[in-house]
PDB file of C-alpha atoms in Angstrom:
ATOM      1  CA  UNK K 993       0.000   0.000   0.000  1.00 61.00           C
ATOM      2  CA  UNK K 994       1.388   3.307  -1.139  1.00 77.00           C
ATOM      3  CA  UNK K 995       0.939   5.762   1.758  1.00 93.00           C
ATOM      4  CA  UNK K 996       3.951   8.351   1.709  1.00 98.00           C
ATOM      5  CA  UNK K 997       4.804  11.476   0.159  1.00 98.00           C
ATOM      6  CA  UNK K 998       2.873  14.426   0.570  1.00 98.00           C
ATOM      7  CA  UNK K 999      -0.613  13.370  -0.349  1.00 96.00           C
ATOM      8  CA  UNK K1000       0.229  10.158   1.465  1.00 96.00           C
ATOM      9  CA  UNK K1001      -0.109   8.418  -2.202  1.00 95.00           C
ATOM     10  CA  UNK K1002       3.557   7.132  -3.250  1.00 97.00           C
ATOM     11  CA  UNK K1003       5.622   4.263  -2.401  1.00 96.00           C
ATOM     12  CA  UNK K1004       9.091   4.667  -0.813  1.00 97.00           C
ATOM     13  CA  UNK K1005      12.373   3.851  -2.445  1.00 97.00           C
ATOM     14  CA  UNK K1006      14.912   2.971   0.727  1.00 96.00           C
ATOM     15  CA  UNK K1007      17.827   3.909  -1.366  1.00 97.00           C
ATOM     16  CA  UNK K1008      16.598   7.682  -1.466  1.00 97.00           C
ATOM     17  CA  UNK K1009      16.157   8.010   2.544  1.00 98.00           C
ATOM     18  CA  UNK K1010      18.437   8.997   4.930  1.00 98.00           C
ATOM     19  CA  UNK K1011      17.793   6.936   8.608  1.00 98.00           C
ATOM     20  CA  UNK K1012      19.532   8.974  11.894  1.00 97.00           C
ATOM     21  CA  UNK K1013      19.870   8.364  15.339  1.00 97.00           C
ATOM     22  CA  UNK K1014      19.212  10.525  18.040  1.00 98.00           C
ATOM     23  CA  UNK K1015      20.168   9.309  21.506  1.00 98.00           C
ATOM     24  CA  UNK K1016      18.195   9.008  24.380  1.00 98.00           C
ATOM     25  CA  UNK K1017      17.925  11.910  26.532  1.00 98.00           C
ATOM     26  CA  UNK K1018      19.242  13.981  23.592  1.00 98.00           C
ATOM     27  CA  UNK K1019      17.817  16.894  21.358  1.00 98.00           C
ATOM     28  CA  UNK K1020      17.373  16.633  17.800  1.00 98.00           C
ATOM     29  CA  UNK K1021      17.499  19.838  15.600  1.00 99.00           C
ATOM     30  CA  UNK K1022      16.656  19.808  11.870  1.00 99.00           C
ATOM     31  CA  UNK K1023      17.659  22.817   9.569  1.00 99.00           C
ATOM     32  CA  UNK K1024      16.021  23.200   6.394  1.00 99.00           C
ATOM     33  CA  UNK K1025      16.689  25.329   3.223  1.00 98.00           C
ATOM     34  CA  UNK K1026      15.576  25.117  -0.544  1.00 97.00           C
ATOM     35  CA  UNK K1027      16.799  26.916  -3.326  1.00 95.00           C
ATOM     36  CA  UNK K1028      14.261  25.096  -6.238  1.00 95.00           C
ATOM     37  CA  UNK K1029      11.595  26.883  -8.480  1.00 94.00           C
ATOM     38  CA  UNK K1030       9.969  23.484  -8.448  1.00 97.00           C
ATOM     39  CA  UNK K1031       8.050  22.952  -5.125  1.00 98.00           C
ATOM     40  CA  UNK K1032       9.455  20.385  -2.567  1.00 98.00           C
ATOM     41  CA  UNK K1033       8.769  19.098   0.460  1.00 99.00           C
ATOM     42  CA  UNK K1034      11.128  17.204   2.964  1.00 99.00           C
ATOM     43  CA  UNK K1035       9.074  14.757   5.436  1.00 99.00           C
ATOM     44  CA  UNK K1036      10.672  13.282   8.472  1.00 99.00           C
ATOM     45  CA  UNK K1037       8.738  10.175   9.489  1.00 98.00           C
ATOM     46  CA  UNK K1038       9.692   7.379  12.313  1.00 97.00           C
ATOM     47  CA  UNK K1039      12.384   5.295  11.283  1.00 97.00           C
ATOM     48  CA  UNK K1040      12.047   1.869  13.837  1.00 93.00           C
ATOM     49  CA  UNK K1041       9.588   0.744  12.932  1.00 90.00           C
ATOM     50  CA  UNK K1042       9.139   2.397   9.769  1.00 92.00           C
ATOM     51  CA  UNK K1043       5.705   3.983   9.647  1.00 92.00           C
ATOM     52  CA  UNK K1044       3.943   6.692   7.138  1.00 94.00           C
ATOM     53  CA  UNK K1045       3.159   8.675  10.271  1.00 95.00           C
ATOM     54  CA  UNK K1046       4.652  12.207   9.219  1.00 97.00           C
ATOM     55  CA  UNK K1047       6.399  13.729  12.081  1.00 98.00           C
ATOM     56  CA  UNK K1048       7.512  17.162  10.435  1.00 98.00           C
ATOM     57  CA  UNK K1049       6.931  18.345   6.844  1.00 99.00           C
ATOM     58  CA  UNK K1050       8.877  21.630   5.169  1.00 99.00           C
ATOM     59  CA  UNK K1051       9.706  22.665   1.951  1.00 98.00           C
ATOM     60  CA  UNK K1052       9.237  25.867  -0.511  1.00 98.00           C
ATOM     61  CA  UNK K1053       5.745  28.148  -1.218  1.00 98.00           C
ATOM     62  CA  UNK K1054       3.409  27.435   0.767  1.00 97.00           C
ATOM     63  CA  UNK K1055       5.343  24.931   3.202  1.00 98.00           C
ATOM     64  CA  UNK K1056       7.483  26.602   6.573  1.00 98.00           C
ATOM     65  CA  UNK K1057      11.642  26.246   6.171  1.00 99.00           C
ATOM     66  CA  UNK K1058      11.186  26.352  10.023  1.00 99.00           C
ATOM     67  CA  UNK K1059      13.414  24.315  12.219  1.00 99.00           C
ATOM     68  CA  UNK K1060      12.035  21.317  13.726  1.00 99.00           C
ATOM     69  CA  UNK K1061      13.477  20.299  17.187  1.00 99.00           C
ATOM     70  CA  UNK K1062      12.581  16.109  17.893  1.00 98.00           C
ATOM     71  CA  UNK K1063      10.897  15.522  21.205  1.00 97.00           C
ATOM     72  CA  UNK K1064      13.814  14.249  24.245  1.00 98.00           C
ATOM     73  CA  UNK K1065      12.963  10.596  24.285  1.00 98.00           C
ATOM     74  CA  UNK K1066      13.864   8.449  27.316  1.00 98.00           C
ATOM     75  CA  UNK K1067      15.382   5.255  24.782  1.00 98.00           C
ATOM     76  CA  UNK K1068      17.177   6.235  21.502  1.00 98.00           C
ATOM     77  CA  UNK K1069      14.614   7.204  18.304  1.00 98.00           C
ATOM     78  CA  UNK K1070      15.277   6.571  14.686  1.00 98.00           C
ATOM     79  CA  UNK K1071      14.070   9.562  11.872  1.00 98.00           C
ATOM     80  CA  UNK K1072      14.119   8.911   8.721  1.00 98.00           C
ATOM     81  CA  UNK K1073      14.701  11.958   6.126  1.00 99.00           C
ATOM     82  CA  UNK K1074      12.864  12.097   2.610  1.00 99.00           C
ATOM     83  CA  UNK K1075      12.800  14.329  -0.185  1.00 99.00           C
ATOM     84  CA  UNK K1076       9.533  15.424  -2.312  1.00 99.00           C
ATOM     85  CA  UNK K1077       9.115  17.328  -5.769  1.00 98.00           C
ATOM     86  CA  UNK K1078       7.126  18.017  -8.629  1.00 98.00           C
ATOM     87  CA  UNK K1079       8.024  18.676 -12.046  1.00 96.00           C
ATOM     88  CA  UNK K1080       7.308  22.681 -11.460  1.00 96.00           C
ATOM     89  CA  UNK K1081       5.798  24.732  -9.199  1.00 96.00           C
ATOM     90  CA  UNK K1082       2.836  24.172  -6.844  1.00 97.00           C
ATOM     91  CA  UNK K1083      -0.155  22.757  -9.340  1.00 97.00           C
ATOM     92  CA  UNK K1084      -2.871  19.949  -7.957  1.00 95.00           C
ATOM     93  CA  UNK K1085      -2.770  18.418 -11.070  1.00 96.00           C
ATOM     94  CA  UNK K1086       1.265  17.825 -11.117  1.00 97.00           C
ATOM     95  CA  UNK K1087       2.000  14.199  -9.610  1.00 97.00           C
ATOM     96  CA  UNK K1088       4.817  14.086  -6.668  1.00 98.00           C
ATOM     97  CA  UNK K1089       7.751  12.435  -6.938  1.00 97.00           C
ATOM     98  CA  UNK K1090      10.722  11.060  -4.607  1.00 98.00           C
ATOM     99  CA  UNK K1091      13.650  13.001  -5.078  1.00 97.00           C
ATOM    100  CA  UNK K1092      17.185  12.092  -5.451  1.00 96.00           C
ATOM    101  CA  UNK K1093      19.528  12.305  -2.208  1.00 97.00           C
ATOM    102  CA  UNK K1094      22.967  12.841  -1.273  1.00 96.00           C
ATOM    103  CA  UNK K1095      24.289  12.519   2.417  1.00 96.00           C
ATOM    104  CA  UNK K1096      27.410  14.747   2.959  1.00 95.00           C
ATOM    105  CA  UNK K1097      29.173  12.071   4.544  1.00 88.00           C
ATOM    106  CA  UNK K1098      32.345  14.619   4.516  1.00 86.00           C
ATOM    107  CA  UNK K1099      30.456  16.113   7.213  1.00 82.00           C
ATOM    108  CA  UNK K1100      28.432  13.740   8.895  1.00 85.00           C
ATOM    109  CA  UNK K1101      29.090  12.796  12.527  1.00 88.00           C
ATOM    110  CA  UNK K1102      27.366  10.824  15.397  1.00 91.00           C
ATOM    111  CA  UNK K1103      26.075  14.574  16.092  1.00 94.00           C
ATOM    112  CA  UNK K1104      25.602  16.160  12.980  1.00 96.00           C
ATOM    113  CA  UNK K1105      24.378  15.107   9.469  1.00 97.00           C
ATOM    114  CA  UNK K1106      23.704  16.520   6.259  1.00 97.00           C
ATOM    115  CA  UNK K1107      21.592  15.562   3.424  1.00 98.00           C
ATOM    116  CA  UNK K1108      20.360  17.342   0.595  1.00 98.00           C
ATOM    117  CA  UNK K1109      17.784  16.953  -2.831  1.00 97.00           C
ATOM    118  CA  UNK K1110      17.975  16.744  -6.307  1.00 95.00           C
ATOM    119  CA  UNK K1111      14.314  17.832  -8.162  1.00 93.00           C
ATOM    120  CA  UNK K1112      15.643  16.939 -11.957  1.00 85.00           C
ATOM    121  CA  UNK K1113      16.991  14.132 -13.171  1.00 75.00           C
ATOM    122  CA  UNK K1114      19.535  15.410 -15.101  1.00 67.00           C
ATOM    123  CA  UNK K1115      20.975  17.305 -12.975  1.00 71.00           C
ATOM    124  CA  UNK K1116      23.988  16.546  -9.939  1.00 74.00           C
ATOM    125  CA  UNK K1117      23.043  20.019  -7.714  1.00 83.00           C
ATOM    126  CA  UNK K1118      21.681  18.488  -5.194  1.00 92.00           C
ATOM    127  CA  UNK K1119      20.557  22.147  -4.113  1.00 87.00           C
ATOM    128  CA  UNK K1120      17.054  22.101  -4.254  1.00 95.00           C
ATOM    129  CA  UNK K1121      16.253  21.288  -0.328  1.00 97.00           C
ATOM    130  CA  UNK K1122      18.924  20.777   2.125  1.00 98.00           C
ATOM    131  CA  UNK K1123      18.339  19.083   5.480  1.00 98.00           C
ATOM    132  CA  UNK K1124      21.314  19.242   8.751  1.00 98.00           C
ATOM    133  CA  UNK K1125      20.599  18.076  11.873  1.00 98.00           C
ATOM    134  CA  UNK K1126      22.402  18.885  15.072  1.00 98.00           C
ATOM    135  CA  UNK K1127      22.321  16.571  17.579  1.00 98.00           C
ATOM    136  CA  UNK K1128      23.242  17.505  21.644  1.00 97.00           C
ATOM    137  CA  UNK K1129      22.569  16.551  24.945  1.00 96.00           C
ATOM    138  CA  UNK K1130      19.783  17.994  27.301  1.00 93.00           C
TER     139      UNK K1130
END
């Protein structure tokens, strides 16, 4: 059953999500920033077990870049990171598709990661919406 993405209508490809751990007792912070003409959207859902239960969506037009701090848990919590676009700007009619990802492992740590989204296929940016997460203790 296809039940993620923005309308809650598309299936997942794995290979274009980004899983991260966020220790117990610790504070999650998620960055966002988009640079696209196309709209996109960046969903964070639960990672274990891996649910369509959207815990923070952002993106361009009409959707917030606001941060997004995780809840403190009391045991460690898994996020997964996922990336959102349509061929142009915001239209009802325009289908949604998963976007292409690239982690920044140059700069990813147990405490901070970096992912961002590519919204055309033929093109290697990977500018479009950009995703870091700090990670620190309470």
């Amino acid at each position: 059953m296809a039940t993620w993405g923005p309308d809650g209508s598309l299936g997942l490809d794995e290979g274009q999500t980004y899983e991260f751990k966020v220790p117990a007792h610790c504070r999650a912070t998620l960055q966002f920033s988009a640079d696209a003409w196309w709209e996109n959207a960046c969903i964070i859902y639960p990672s274990r077990p891996r649910r369509p239960q959207k815990y923070c969506e952002r993106g361009n037009y009409s959707r917030s870049l606001a941060n997004w701090v995780a809840p403190v848990r009391e045991e460690d919590a898994y996020y997964l990171i996922t990336g959102w676009h349509k061929d142009g700007p915001p239209k009802a009619s325009v289908p949604w598709h998963q976007s292409r990802i690239m982690v920044h492992e140059e700069n990813t740590t147990e405490t901070f990661h970096e992912v961002s989204f590519e919204d055309v296929h033929s093109s290697d940016g990977y500018d479009d919406l950009r995703v870091t997460v700090t990670i620190r203790p309470t």
